[in-house]
Each structure stands twice: as C-alpha cells, then as structure tokens.
XYZ file of C-alpha atoms in Angstrom:
405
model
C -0.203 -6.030 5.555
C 2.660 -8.332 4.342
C 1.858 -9.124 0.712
C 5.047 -11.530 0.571
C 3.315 -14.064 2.459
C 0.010 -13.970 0.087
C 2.291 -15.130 -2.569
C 3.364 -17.393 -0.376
C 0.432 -19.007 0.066
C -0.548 -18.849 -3.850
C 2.698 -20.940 -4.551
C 1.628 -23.545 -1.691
C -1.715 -24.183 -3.105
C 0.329 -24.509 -6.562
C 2.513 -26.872 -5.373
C -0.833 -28.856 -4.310
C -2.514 -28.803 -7.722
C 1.281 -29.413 -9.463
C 2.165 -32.752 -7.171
C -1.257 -34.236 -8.243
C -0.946 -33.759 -11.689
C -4.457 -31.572 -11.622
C -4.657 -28.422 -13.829
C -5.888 -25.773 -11.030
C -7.285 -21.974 -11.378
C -7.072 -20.264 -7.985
C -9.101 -17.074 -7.774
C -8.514 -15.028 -4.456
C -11.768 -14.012 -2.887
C -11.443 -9.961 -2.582
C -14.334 -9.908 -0.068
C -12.289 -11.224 2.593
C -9.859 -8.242 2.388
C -10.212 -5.105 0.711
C -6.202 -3.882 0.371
C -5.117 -3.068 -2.945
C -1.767 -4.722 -2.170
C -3.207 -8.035 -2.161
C -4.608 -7.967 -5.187
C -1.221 -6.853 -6.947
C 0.284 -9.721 -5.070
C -1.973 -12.099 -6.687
C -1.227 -10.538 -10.007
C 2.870 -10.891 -9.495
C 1.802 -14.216 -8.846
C -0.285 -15.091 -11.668
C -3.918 -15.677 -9.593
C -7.133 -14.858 -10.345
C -9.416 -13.113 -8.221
C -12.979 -14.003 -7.415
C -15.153 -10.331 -7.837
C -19.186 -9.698 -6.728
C -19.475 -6.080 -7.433
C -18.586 -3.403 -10.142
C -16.301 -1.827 -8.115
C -14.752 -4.916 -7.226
C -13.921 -6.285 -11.025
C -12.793 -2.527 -11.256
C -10.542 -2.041 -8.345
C -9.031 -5.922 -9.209
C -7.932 -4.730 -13.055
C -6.805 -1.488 -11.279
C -4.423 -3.679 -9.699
C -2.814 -5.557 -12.481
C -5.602 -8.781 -13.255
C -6.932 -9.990 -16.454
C -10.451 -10.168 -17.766
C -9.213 -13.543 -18.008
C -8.645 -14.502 -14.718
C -11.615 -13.035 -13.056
C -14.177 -14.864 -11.561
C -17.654 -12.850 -11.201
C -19.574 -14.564 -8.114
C -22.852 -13.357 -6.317
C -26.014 -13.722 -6.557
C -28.976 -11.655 -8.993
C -26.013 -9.420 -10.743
C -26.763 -6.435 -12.105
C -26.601 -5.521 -15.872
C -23.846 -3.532 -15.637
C -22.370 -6.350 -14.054
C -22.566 -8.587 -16.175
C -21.785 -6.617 -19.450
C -18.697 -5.766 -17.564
C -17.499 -9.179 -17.116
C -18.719 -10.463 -20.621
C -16.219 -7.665 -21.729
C -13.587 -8.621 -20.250
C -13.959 -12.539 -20.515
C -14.351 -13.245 -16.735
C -15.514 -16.472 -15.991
C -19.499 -16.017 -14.642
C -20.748 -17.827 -11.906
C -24.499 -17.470 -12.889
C -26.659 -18.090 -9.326
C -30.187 -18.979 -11.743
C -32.048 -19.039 -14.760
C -32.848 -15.613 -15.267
C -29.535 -14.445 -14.685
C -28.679 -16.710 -17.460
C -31.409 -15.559 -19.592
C -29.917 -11.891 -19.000
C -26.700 -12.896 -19.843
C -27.458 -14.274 -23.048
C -28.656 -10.563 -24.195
C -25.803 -8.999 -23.137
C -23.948 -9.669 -27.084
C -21.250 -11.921 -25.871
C -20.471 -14.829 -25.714
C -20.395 -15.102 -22.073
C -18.081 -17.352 -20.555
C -20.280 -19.309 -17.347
C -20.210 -21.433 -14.357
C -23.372 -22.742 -13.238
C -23.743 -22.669 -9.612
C -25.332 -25.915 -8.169
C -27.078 -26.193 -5.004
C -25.425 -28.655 -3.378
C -27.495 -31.857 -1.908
C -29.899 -31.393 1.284
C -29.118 -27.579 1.274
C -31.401 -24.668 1.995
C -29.273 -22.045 1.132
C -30.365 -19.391 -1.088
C -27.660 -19.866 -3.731
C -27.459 -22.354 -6.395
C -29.997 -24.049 -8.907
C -31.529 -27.339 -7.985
C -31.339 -30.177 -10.599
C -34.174 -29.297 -12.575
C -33.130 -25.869 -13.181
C -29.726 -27.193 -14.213
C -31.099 -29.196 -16.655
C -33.350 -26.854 -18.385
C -30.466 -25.035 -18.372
C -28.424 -27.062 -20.274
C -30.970 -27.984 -22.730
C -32.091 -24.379 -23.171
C -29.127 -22.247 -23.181
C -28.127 -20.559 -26.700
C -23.937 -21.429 -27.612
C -23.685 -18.912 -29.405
C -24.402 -16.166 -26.653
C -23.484 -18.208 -23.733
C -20.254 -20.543 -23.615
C -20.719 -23.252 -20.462
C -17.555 -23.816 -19.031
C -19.093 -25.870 -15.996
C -20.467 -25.828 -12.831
C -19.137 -24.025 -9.529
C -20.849 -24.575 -5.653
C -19.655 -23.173 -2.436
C -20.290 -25.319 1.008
C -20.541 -24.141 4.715
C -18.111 -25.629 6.776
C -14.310 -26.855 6.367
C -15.519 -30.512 5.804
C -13.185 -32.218 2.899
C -15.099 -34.940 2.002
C -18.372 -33.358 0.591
C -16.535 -31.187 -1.666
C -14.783 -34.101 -3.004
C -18.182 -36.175 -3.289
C -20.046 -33.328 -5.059
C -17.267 -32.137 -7.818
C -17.106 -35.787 -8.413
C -20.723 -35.775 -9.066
C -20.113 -33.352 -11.268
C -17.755 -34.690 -13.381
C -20.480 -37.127 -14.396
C -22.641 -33.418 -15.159
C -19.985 -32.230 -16.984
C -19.704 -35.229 -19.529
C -23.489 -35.091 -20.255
C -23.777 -31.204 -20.658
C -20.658 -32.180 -23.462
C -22.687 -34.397 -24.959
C -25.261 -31.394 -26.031
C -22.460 -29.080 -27.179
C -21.065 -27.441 -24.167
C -16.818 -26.649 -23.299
C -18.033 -27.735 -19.499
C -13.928 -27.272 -18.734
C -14.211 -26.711 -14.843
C -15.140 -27.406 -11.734
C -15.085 -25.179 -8.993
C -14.959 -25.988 -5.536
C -15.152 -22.569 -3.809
C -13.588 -21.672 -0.473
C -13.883 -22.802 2.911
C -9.832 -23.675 3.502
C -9.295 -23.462 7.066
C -6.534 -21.338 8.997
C -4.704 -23.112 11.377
C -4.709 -20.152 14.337
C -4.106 -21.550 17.307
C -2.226 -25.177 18.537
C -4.712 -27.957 18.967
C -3.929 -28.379 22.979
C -5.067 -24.537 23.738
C -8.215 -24.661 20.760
C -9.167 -28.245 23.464
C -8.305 -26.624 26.244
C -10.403 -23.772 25.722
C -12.874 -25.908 24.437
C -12.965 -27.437 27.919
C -12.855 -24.934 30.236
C -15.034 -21.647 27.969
C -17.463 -20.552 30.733
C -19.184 -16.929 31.293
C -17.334 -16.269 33.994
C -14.369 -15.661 31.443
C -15.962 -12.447 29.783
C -17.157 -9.135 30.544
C -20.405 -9.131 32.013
C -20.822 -13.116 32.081
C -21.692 -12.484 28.449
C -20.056 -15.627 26.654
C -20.571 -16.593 23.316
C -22.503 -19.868 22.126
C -20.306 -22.803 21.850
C -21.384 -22.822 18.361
C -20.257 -19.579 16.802
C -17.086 -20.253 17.437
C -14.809 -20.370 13.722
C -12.837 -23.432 14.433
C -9.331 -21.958 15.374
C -7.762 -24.842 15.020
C -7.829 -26.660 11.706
C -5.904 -30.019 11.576
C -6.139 -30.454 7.936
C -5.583 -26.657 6.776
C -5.620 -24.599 3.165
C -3.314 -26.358 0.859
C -3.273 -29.856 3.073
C -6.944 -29.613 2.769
C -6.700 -29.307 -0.765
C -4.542 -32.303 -1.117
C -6.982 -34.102 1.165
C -9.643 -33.125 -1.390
C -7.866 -34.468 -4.339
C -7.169 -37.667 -2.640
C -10.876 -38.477 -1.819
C -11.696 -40.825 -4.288
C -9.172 -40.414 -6.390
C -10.605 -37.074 -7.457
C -7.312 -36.130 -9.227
C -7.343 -38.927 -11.463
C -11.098 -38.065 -12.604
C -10.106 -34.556 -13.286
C -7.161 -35.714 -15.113
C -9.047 -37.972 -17.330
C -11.727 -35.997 -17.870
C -9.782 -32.838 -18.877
C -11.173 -30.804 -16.813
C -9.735 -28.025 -14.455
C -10.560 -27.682 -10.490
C -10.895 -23.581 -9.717
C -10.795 -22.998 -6.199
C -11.530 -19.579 -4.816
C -9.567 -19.241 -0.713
C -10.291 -15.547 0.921
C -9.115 -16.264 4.400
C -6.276 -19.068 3.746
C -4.195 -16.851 1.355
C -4.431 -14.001 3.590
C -2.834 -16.733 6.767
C -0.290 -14.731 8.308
C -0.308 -11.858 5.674
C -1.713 -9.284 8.257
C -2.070 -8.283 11.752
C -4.347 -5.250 13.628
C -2.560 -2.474 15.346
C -4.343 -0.476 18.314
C -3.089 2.193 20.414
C -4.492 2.330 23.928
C -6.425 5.642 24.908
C -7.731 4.362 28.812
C -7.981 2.194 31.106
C -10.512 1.402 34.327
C -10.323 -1.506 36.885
C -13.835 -3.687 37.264
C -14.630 -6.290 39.407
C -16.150 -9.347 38.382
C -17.100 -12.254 40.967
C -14.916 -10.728 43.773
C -11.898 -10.436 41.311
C -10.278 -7.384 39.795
C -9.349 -7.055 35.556
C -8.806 -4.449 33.262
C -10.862 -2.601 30.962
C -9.471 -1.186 28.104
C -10.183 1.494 25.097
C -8.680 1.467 22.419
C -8.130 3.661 19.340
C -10.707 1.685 17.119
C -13.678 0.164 17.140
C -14.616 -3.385 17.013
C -15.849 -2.916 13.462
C -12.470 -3.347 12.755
C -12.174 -6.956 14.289
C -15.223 -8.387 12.388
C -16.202 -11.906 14.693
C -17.295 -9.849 17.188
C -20.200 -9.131 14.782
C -21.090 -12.742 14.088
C -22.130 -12.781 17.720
C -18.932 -14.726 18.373
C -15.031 -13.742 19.608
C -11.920 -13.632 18.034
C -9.634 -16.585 20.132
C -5.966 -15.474 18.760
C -4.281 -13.202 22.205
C -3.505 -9.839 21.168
C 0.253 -9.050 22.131
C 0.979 -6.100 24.614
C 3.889 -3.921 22.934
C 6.419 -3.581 24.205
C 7.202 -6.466 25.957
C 8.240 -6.198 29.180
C 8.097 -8.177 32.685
C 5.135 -7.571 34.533
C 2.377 -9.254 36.456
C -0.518 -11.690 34.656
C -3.143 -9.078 34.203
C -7.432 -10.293 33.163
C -7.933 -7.633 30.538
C -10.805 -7.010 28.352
C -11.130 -4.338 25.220
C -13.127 -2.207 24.387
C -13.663 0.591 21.399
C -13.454 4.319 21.248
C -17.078 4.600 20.367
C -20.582 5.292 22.204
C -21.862 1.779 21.724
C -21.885 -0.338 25.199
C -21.500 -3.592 22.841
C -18.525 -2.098 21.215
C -15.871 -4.565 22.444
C -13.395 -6.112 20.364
C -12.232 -8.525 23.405
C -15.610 -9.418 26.040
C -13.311 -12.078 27.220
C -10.587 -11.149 29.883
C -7.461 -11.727 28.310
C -4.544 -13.017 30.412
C -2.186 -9.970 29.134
C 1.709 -10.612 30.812
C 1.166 -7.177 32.484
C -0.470 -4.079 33.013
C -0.925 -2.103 29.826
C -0.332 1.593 29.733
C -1.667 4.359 27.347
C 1.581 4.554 25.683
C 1.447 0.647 24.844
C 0.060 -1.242 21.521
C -2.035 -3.859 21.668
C -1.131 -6.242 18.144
C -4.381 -8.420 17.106
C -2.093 -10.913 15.293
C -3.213 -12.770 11.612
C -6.237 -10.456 10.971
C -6.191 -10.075 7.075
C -8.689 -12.579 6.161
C -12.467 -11.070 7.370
C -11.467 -9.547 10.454
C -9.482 -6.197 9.865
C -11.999 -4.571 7.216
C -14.967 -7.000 6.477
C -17.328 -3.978 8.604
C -15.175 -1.040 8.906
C -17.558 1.804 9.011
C -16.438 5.708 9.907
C -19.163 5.328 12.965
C -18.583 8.674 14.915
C -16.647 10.516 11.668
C -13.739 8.130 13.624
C -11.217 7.575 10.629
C -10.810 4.000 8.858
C -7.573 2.491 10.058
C -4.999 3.352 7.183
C -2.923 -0.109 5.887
C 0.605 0.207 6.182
C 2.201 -2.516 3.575
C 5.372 -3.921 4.084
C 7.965 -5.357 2.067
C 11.010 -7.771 2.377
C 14.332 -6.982 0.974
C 15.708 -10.332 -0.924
C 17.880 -11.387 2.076
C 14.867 -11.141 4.402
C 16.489 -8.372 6.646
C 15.167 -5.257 6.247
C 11.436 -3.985 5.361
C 10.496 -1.422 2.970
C 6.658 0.059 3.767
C 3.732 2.214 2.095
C 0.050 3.503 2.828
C -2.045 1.414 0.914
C -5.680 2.318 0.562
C -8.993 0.375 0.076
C -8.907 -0.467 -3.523
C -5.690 1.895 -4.872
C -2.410 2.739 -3.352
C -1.418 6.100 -2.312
C-alpha cells in the first residue's frame, strides 16, 4: 500500500471542485479497501470517509476522522448505527421512511441525506418520489435536520449523474421552501480507473475467445469492468460539472456536491504480491502453458468472484530474459475454481518457485473486498510504504485491517 498516492488523488479531485468554483465534500468509500493507512491518509488530507457499519464509523475515527466528515451509507441501519452517527454529527444517508422515522427517536438532531431512486431503476436502494415527498412534508426539524438528497448509479456514465443532481437542485429549493437546510447533493461513486491503454482494452476486446483461458472457460463479454476509462476520476468529475452547466447551478444555489470515489482514490495506491509454491505444464488445443500456485487464494483478487477476470498482467519478479511463456494461476487452496488468472497470461518467461508474481493497482476492491482465512491459510499482511520528501528512499510498516501494528 502506498498511501502517498491516495492523497494524491484527494488533491486531484480538489483541484476539480476548486477550478469550477463548486464547494465539494469528498468522502472515501472504506468498503473498497479495508487498510487503516488509507484512512489516515484521507485524514492528513482533510477527506471524509463514506462508513456502512459500526465497525466501520469506528475503525475510520480510530484513524484520525471527524464525526463531521463522516458519511453513514447503507441500507436498513441498525440502531446502534444510527445513534452512533447522530453522536458524532455524520451526515446520514437514510435509504427509506422508516429509517427516517427511527432516526427521528434517536434524540438528535440528525443530520440526513435522502437517498433517491434514480429514474427507470429497479434497484433496491433509494425512495421513489412519493416517498420523498411524504418525507419532506412529514419529517420533524427539530429531530431531523435535511441537508439534501444523495443517489448512487451503476455504471461510469457522466451524463445521468449530471441530469439527476440537476433535478435535484430543483428538489432542493422546494424542500427549502418547507423549512429544510437541503445544503447538498451527492453524487456517489462510480469514477472510473484508467487500467489499461485504450489500443490493448480494443484489442482484447477483439480478439477475447475461450480458447484464451483454462479449460475454454471465458468470461461473458459483459462482466468485464471497463479497464479502460477515457474520461477517468477527476476528468470525469470535471465532465460532470460541465454538463449543463451544473457548476453554475450549484454555485447559485448554494449548495455543495459530496462525492464519495472507493476505487479512483485508491488508482495506483496498491499492488498484490504472490510468491509461487508450483508449477505443472497442461496442454490445451495441442499447445503447451503453465499452471501455476501461488501463495494465496483468489479471494484475494476479488473479480474473479463477480464471475469475471482481472485484465491488468501480473509482472514476473525478477525480470529477466526468457522465452514468452502462456501461464495461468491458480490458489493454494482445495477449490478447483480457485484461480486468480483462468486466462493464460503471456508471462516474458518461465516462472520459478523462487519468483513473485506482482498483481499491479489492486487497492480498490480487488486485494481485500473477500479475503476469507479459507483453510486457516493466513490473510495477506499490508506492508505500507512511505516516500522520503526527495522521493528516493521508502520507509515501510505492517498495517492491519482497521489499526496499525
């Protein structure tokens, strides 16, 4: 884990909300990493972080965040929940009406979002229109304080998240009208990572077939993430703000866009380490490859449990000549589906048992999402590094899920 570059990517999505003149609240979603050292790098950098559990809001204050600047997310909290975040002023995104109605007993006030389901959706998140109006008519401001409305989309599209925060500008204005702050807008996640160039993400595109994976057994086109993003995180952002001159609503309206990126602040802030413990030669379709197990399990490179694969190459360590060699990977346990790699790899050589295979840019969903000790096997430890001013030399610690060691 390389914290450094988190803040990195805080300050670009500042820059964003800064060059647009829009006041901006980013909130890092924790689920998409569970390392205590990114959550202290969003408090150096003054970020909020976007919590759906007790332990969550309890491991993010651990590491150095406001009440303030958390924001409480998930559906049908529980009590506890909620009178934790009312405590600590943590901004609520309330999923329906009886979570609101269970928020307004909890002696607050409660500072709340209400999440809208957005247009033509069948998700199982958000209130329709008619529940966010009996909401705004019914709720109490002395126990509840409305500070607006939040939504999350599927997808990396930028122009529906412009169209529906503008729509709810227009919300905002009328839930004013009957006494209510209404001072933000959030937008969610869904900034896209830029992984690989756009020539290979086409030419992969073109030429995916089952002959390229272990037992013919190729994902569908579909499940794919798209690992190339031509407008990514903080360009998508801008892209946002442009639609319709959304900035210029915001501005005039007063009120503040909240965004809440897992995967694009963790961009190159992380990578996966495996050593190699075996390897077997298969043939497949009259052609030889490599098979081989590695010191992990594929619960530690998450897309391979979305019935999909991850597309970045791992890189053989060390580096050395060699000839191209198909290799797939596999994991240490029992499970025949336990593969981290079905699809045969075009390593630059042979790989031996005293090599490393580096799954590169891993932070965001992959490296921890469903780690699990299957097998007693231990969960991979995080080693955190550190940059010296001058960018020369690298200081490192164990970090563990939640608190440092």
């Amino acid at each position: 884990m390389y914290p450094d570059r988190v803040v990195a990517n805080i300050r670009a999505f500042e820059r964003i909300f800064t060059s647009a003149g829009v006041t901006g609240a980013i909130f890092y979603g924790k689920k998409a990493n569970k390392a205590a050292c990114v959550v202290r790098a969003c408090a150096e950098a003054g970020c909020g972080v976007d919590v759906s559990s007790a332990d969550e809001l309890r491991a993010a204050k651990a590491g150095g965040i406001r009440g303030r600047d958390l924001m409480v997310t998930g559906p049908a909290k529980s009590d506890v929940l909620l009178q934790m975040a009312t405590r600590d002023e943590a901004l609520i995104a309330v999923d329906d009406l009886d979570e609101l109605a269970r928020s307004s007993t909890i002696g607050g006030p409660s500072r709340v979002l209400l999440r809208v389901l957005p247009p033509r959706s069948n998700s199982r998140f958000g209130m329709t229109e008619d529940e966010l109006d009996l909401a705004l008519r019914l709720t109490d401001t002395d126990s509840i304080r409305l500070h607006g409305f939040s939504f999350h989309l599927a997808g990396y599209e930028v122009n529906p998240r412009a169209d529906l925060a503008l729509s709810l500008i227009e919300r905002c204005h009328e839930a004013r009208r009957l006494g209510h702050p209404m001072t933000t807008i959030s937008i969610g996640g869904g900034f896209g990572v830029d992984y690989v160039p756009s020539r290979a993400w086409e030419t992969f595109l073109r030429g995916v077939n089952p002959r390229w994976f272990h037992g013919d057994r190729a994902p569908h086109p579909e499940s794919y993430y798209p690992y190339h993003c031509p407008i990514p995180g903080p360009a998508m952002l801008a892209a946002i703000l442009e639609r319709s001159n959304l900035a210029d609503r915001l501005r005039r309206s007063g009120i503040k866009l909240a965004i809440e990126p897992g995967r694009a602040l963790l961009d190159q802030a992380g990578s996966s380490v495996f050593g190699i413990q075996g390897i077997k030669t298969r043939l497949a379709h009259g052609l030889p490859y490599h098979i081989l197990t590695v010191n992990g399990t594929s619960l530690s490179l998450s897309e391979q449990w979305f019935d999909s694969e991850y597309l970045p190459d791992p890189v053989l360590w060390p580096q050395r000549p060699g000839n191209t060699t198909p290799t797939c990977v596999g994991g240490s346990s029992c499970l025949e589906d336990d593969m981290l790699s079905w699809r045969r790899i075009p390593l630059p050589r042979s790989a031996t048992t005293e090599d490393l295979l580096i799954y590169p840019n891993t932070a965001g969903y992959q490296m921890d999402s469903n780690e699990s000790s299957f097998h007693g096997l231990p969960l991979p430890p995080k080693v955190v590094l550190r940059s010296s001013p001058d960018g020369r030399q690298f200081d490192w610690n164990l970090d563990t899920d939640g608190f440092p060691i």
